[in-house]
Amino acid sequence: MTRRRIARITTATVVAALTLGLTTACEGDEGKKDEGKSVVEKKPTPSTSAPAGPGPEPYAPAPTGKPLAKPELEKAVLVAADVPGFNVGPMDAPPPQGETPEKPECAPLTSVLNGQPEPAAQASVYRQITGANKDLKPAVSVFLTSHGPSATTVLHRLRVAATACKGGFTTRSSSGPSTYKGVKELTMPRAGDDSFAYQLTGDFEGTPVPLVFQVVRQGPTVATFYTANFEGPATPQIPPALAAAQVAKLKK
């Protein structure tokens, strides 16, 4: 898969930036059918139907601890020594302008696509994680965002948006329109104080492109993991060890 095709799929958002890091992992991946078997669909529950507002979910514990400044996030984000069997490298911050949804209720989803979860973070850092084997698989991107008391609201709004936009939505950016055919919640091992995983299915000229996100809150910090499958419709997998290691490091 070429960089040009990836960029056309994801427009000029952080997804385009992230997927450039996935290009090597996509090469020669035709016929990959069994990827991500440990990730299964979870049906939305009625509790996600509350309106997206500024307050946190009633069942989510309030975040404790001082919000991390950028130098502290740089120390807290994963390095290779934290996750044996993986490489961890730098990744550029996303461009300030990204995708804007035609449906306002889908804005929390596009904010994550843009690498800028809402409410806006006080500080952010970005990393690219790949397998240590020759094909560099899996390829996962992670960004840590420091939110303070509003950290619980990040996941609350994503849950609401995943239900409101489950039938799909369209966005616009400087590169043109993008289409997402649907949103579905996924079941992954629980991590941190709260976690939420979901799949967006992008559309490239009729070809489905699964994009998977795992969003984990530990105190006032949110860790967002992202991966994609550009070679087929199978749901890609985010190794559970990544979130577990990141949470453990944030707890220190």
Tab-separated table of C-alpha atoms in Angstrom:
chain	number	residue	atom	x	y	z
A	1	MET	CA	0.000	0.000	0.000
A	2	THR	CA	1.387	3.381	-0.962
A	3	ARG	CA	1.664	6.469	1.179
A	4	ARG	CA	-0.448	8.310	-1.358
A	5	ARG	CA	-3.312	5.867	-0.969
A	6	ILE	CA	-3.117	5.960	2.816
A	7	ALA	CA	-3.179	9.738	2.852
A	8	ARG	CA	-6.222	9.741	0.576
A	9	ILE	CA	-8.037	7.365	2.892
A	10	THR	CA	-7.458	9.377	6.014
A	11	THR	CA	-7.224	12.987	4.756
A	12	ALA	CA	-4.942	15.562	6.338
A	13	THR	CA	-5.655	14.671	9.955
A	14	VAL	CA	-3.486	12.958	12.497
A	15	VAL	CA	-4.759	9.682	11.114
A	16	ALA	CA	-2.806	10.496	7.974
A	17	ALA	CA	0.246	11.182	10.123
A	18	LEU	CA	-0.253	8.004	12.127
A	19	THR	CA	-0.857	5.811	9.121
A	20	LEU	CA	2.363	6.936	7.504
A	21	GLY	CA	4.012	5.148	10.395
A	22	LEU	CA	1.940	2.075	9.581
A	23	THR	CA	2.960	1.972	5.920
A	24	THR	CA	5.848	-0.429	6.459
A	25	ALA	CA	3.650	-2.740	8.466
A	26	CYS	CA	1.066	-2.752	5.672
A	27	GLU	CA	3.509	-3.812	2.958
A	28	GLY	CA	3.031	-7.399	1.837
A	29	ASP	CA	0.078	-7.981	4.128
A	30	GLU	CA	-2.349	-9.322	1.499
A	31	GLY	CA	-4.333	-12.296	2.623
A	32	LYS	CA	-4.160	-11.448	6.315
A	33	LYS	CA	-7.482	-12.784	7.572
A	34	ASP	CA	-7.087	-13.665	11.251
A	35	GLU	CA	-5.760	-10.398	12.627
A	36	GLY	CA	-7.346	-9.209	15.861
A	37	LYS	CA	-9.328	-12.307	16.846
A	38	SER	CA	-9.063	-11.334	20.523
A	39	VAL	CA	-10.982	-8.131	19.835
A	40	VAL	CA	-14.727	-8.736	19.713
A	41	GLU	CA	-17.712	-6.526	19.171
A	42	LYS	CA	-19.642	-5.359	22.189
A	43	LYS	CA	-23.201	-4.145	21.886
A	44	PRO	CA	-23.805	-0.602	23.167
A	45	THR	CA	-25.533	-0.388	26.531
A	46	PRO	CA	-28.326	2.024	27.448
A	47	SER	CA	-25.970	3.936	29.763
A	48	THR	CA	-24.219	5.431	26.730
A	49	SER	CA	-27.333	7.272	25.613
A	50	ALA	CA	-26.909	10.225	27.967
A	51	PRO	CA	-26.362	13.571	26.253
A	52	ALA	CA	-22.741	14.616	25.760
A	53	GLY	CA	-22.171	17.449	28.201
A	54	PRO	CA	-19.346	18.917	30.215
A	55	GLY	CA	-19.804	16.592	33.189
A	56	PRO	CA	-18.223	13.161	33.728
A	57	GLU	CA	-20.040	9.846	33.692
A	58	PRO	CA	-21.744	9.274	37.035
A	59	TYR	CA	-20.023	5.892	37.557
A	60	ALA	CA	-16.503	7.026	36.639
A	61	PRO	CA	-14.239	7.836	39.608
A	62	ALA	CA	-13.088	11.420	39.714
A	63	PRO	CA	-9.483	11.790	38.564
A	64	THR	CA	-6.930	12.330	41.294
A	65	GLY	CA	-3.434	13.669	41.069
A	66	LYS	CA	-1.826	16.709	39.520
A	67	PRO	CA	-2.193	17.091	35.729
A	68	LEU	CA	1.092	16.312	34.000
A	69	ALA	CA	2.946	19.040	32.133
A	70	LYS	CA	4.593	18.165	28.824
A	71	PRO	CA	8.033	17.351	30.308
A	72	GLU	CA	6.307	14.969	32.717
A	73	LEU	CA	4.325	13.380	29.889
A	74	GLU	CA	7.598	12.870	28.002
A	75	LYS	CA	8.898	10.884	30.969
A	76	ALA	CA	5.622	9.003	31.435
A	77	VAL	CA	5.072	7.836	27.841
A	78	LEU	CA	6.222	4.340	26.894
A	79	VAL	CA	9.787	3.593	25.847
A	80	ALA	CA	11.117	0.327	24.401
A	81	ALA	CA	12.354	-0.877	27.799
A	82	ASP	CA	8.763	-0.736	29.111
A	83	VAL	CA	7.412	-3.084	26.437
A	84	PRO	CA	9.817	-5.927	25.580
A	85	GLY	CA	9.375	-7.103	22.006
A	86	PHE	CA	8.400	-3.656	20.707
A	87	ASN	CA	10.175	-0.630	19.303
A	88	VAL	CA	9.055	2.841	20.387
A	89	GLY	CA	9.953	5.859	18.297
A	90	PRO	CA	9.053	9.531	17.985
A	91	MET	CA	6.056	10.791	16.065
A	92	ASP	CA	5.240	14.333	14.991
A	93	ALA	CA	2.337	16.143	16.580
A	94	PRO	CA	-0.745	16.368	14.342
A	95	PRO	CA	-1.515	19.461	12.279
A	96	PRO	CA	-3.722	22.030	14.051
A	97	GLN	CA	-6.535	21.634	11.522
A	98	GLY	CA	-8.162	18.249	11.029
A	99	GLU	CA	-11.496	16.717	10.153
A	100	THR	CA	-14.815	18.346	11.019
A	101	PRO	CA	-17.913	16.133	11.157
A	102	GLU	CA	-21.112	17.093	9.398
A	103	LYS	CA	-22.979	15.788	12.478
A	104	PRO	CA	-21.940	17.773	15.592
A	105	GLU	CA	-22.655	14.769	17.806
A	106	CYS	CA	-19.761	12.936	16.116
A	107	ALA	CA	-17.200	15.601	17.107
A	108	PRO	CA	-15.700	13.535	19.981
A	109	LEU	CA	-14.805	10.800	17.471
A	110	THR	CA	-13.201	13.198	15.022
A	111	SER	CA	-11.301	14.915	17.833
A	112	VAL	CA	-9.543	11.590	18.468
A	113	LEU	CA	-9.009	11.142	14.729
A	114	ASN	CA	-7.362	14.553	14.815
A	115	GLY	CA	-5.097	13.474	17.685
A	116	GLN	CA	-6.675	16.054	19.979
A	117	PRO	CA	-9.245	14.423	22.292
A	118	GLU	CA	-11.802	16.800	23.708
A	119	PRO	CA	-12.045	18.582	26.090
A	120	ALA	CA	-8.750	20.101	24.963
A	121	ALA	CA	-5.639	18.780	26.665
A	122	GLN	CA	-3.206	20.893	28.628
A	123	ALA	CA	-0.272	18.981	27.102
A	124	SER	CA	0.244	16.106	24.633
A	125	VAL	CA	2.984	13.741	23.436
A	126	TYR	CA	2.982	11.272	20.520
A	127	ARG	CA	4.836	8.004	19.880
A	128	GLN	CA	4.907	5.232	17.257
A	129	ILE	CA	5.157	1.613	18.446
A	130	THR	CA	6.087	-1.318	16.200
A	131	GLY	CA	6.943	-4.951	16.705
A	132	ALA	CA	10.627	-5.746	16.993
A	133	ASN	CA	10.482	-8.430	14.279
A	134	LYS	CA	11.487	-7.805	10.678
A	135	ASP	CA	8.024	-6.860	9.422
A	136	LEU	CA	7.562	-4.396	12.337
A	137	LYS	CA	4.095	-5.769	13.079
A	138	PRO	CA	1.994	-4.778	14.856
A	139	ALA	CA	2.136	-1.032	14.267
A	140	VAL	CA	0.360	1.059	16.893
A	141	SER	CA	0.437	4.762	17.631
A	142	VAL	CA	-0.068	6.193	21.105
A	143	PHE	CA	-0.629	9.703	22.366
A	144	LEU	CA	-0.797	10.834	25.964
A	145	THR	CA	-2.937	13.850	26.764
A	146	SER	CA	-3.120	15.637	30.101
A	147	HIS	CA	-6.609	16.888	30.955
A	148	GLY	CA	-6.955	17.403	34.689
A	149	PRO	CA	-10.521	17.061	36.062
A	150	SER	CA	-11.989	16.898	32.539
A	151	ALA	CA	-10.241	13.577	31.820
A	152	THR	CA	-13.380	11.605	32.718
A	153	THR	CA	-15.356	13.664	30.220
A	154	VAL	CA	-13.162	12.488	27.337
A	155	LEU	CA	-14.358	8.890	27.607
A	156	HIS	CA	-17.920	9.900	28.465
A	157	ARG	CA	-18.255	11.914	25.254
A	158	LEU	CA	-16.697	9.138	23.179
A	159	ARG	CA	-19.213	6.608	24.497
A	160	VAL	CA	-22.100	8.914	23.704
A	161	ALA	CA	-20.753	9.681	20.228
A	162	ALA	CA	-20.150	5.995	19.437
A	163	THR	CA	-23.847	5.344	20.017
A	164	ALA	CA	-25.106	8.498	18.292
A	165	CYS	CA	-22.908	7.902	15.222
A	166	LYS	CA	-22.980	4.102	15.004
A	167	GLY	CA	-24.621	4.280	11.587
A	168	GLY	CA	-21.702	6.249	10.161
A	169	PHE	CA	-20.872	9.850	9.397
A	170	THR	CA	-18.963	12.067	7.011
A	171	THR	CA	-16.303	14.686	7.652
A	172	ARG	CA	-14.633	17.495	5.783
A	173	SER	CA	-11.070	18.755	5.862
A	174	SER	CA	-8.656	20.696	3.689
A	175	SER	CA	-8.095	17.471	1.731
A	176	GLY	CA	-11.795	16.968	1.032
A	177	PRO	CA	-14.540	14.742	2.439
A	178	SER	CA	-14.069	11.438	4.270
A	179	THR	CA	-16.694	8.790	4.959
A	180	TYR	CA	-16.949	6.457	7.941
A	181	LYS	CA	-19.428	3.646	7.417
A	182	GLY	CA	-20.010	2.849	11.048
A	183	VAL	CA	-18.840	2.840	14.654
A	184	LYS	CA	-18.910	-0.163	16.976
A	185	GLU	CA	-17.748	-0.649	20.535
A	186	LEU	CA	-15.109	-3.326	21.106
A	187	THR	CA	-14.309	-5.437	24.130
A	188	MET	CA	-10.692	-5.297	25.287
A	189	PRO	CA	-9.096	-6.047	28.659
A	190	ARG	CA	-9.990	-3.253	31.046
A	191	ALA	CA	-7.136	-0.913	31.856
A	192	GLY	CA	-6.594	2.073	34.114
A	193	ASP	CA	-9.363	3.893	35.954
A	194	ASP	CA	-11.557	3.732	32.856
A	195	SER	CA	-11.186	2.510	29.287
A	196	PHE	CA	-13.163	2.439	26.063
A	197	ALA	CA	-12.370	0.748	22.754
A	198	TYR	CA	-14.109	1.129	19.429
A	199	GLN	CA	-13.733	0.658	15.695
A	200	LEU	CA	-14.387	3.198	12.974
A	201	THR	CA	-14.756	1.777	9.502
A	202	GLY	CA	-13.446	4.207	6.940
A	203	ASP	CA	-14.371	4.081	3.272
A	204	PHE	CA	-11.878	4.339	0.427
A	205	GLU	CA	-13.724	4.245	-2.886
A	206	GLY	CA	-15.974	1.484	-1.577
A	207	THR	CA	-13.217	-0.426	0.251
A	208	PRO	CA	-13.684	-0.697	4.047
A	209	VAL	CA	-10.718	0.386	6.179
A	210	PRO	CA	-10.974	-0.658	9.865
A	211	LEU	CA	-9.505	1.844	12.336
A	212	VAL	CA	-9.321	0.748	15.983
A	213	PHE	CA	-8.896	2.994	19.017
A	214	GLN	CA	-8.380	2.111	22.668
A	215	VAL	CA	-8.745	5.076	25.015
A	216	VAL	CA	-7.533	4.605	28.591
A	217	ARG	CA	-7.749	7.046	31.487
A	218	GLN	CA	-5.360	6.888	34.418
A	219	GLY	CA	-6.066	9.721	36.809
A	220	PRO	CA	-6.008	13.035	34.906
A	221	THR	CA	-4.130	11.542	31.923
A	222	VAL	CA	-5.633	9.859	28.853
A	223	ALA	CA	-3.691	7.388	26.715
A	224	THR	CA	-5.063	6.781	23.222
A	225	PHE	CA	-3.832	3.781	21.205
A	226	TYR	CA	-4.553	3.547	17.497
A	227	THR	CA	-4.013	0.959	14.765
A	228	ALA	CA	-5.485	0.225	11.338
A	229	ASN	CA	-5.812	-2.522	8.752
A	230	PHE	CA	-5.323	-1.304	5.180
A	231	GLU	CA	-5.248	-4.757	3.606
A	232	GLY	CA	-8.649	-6.181	4.444
A	233	PRO	CA	-11.825	-5.943	6.546
A	234	ALA	CA	-10.512	-7.810	9.624
A	235	THR	CA	-10.471	-5.846	12.861
A	236	PRO	CA	-6.829	-5.076	13.720
A	237	GLN	CA	-5.502	-5.821	17.200
A	238	ILE	CA	-3.916	-3.575	19.780
A	239	PRO	CA	-1.759	-5.782	22.046
A	240	PRO	CA	-3.149	-5.580	25.616
A	241	ALA	CA	0.417	-5.395	26.958
A	242	LEU	CA	0.748	-1.842	25.625
A	243	ALA	CA	-2.091	-0.350	27.650
A	244	ALA	CA	-1.105	-2.355	30.719
A	245	ALA	CA	2.481	-1.089	30.533
A	246	GLN	CA	1.376	2.497	29.957
A	247	VAL	CA	-1.010	2.433	32.923
A	248	ALA	CA	1.675	0.937	35.149
A	249	LYS	CA	4.076	3.708	34.176
A	250	LEU	CA	1.494	6.432	34.786
A	251	LYS	CA	0.841	5.035	38.270
A	252	LYS	CA	4.491	5.475	39.303
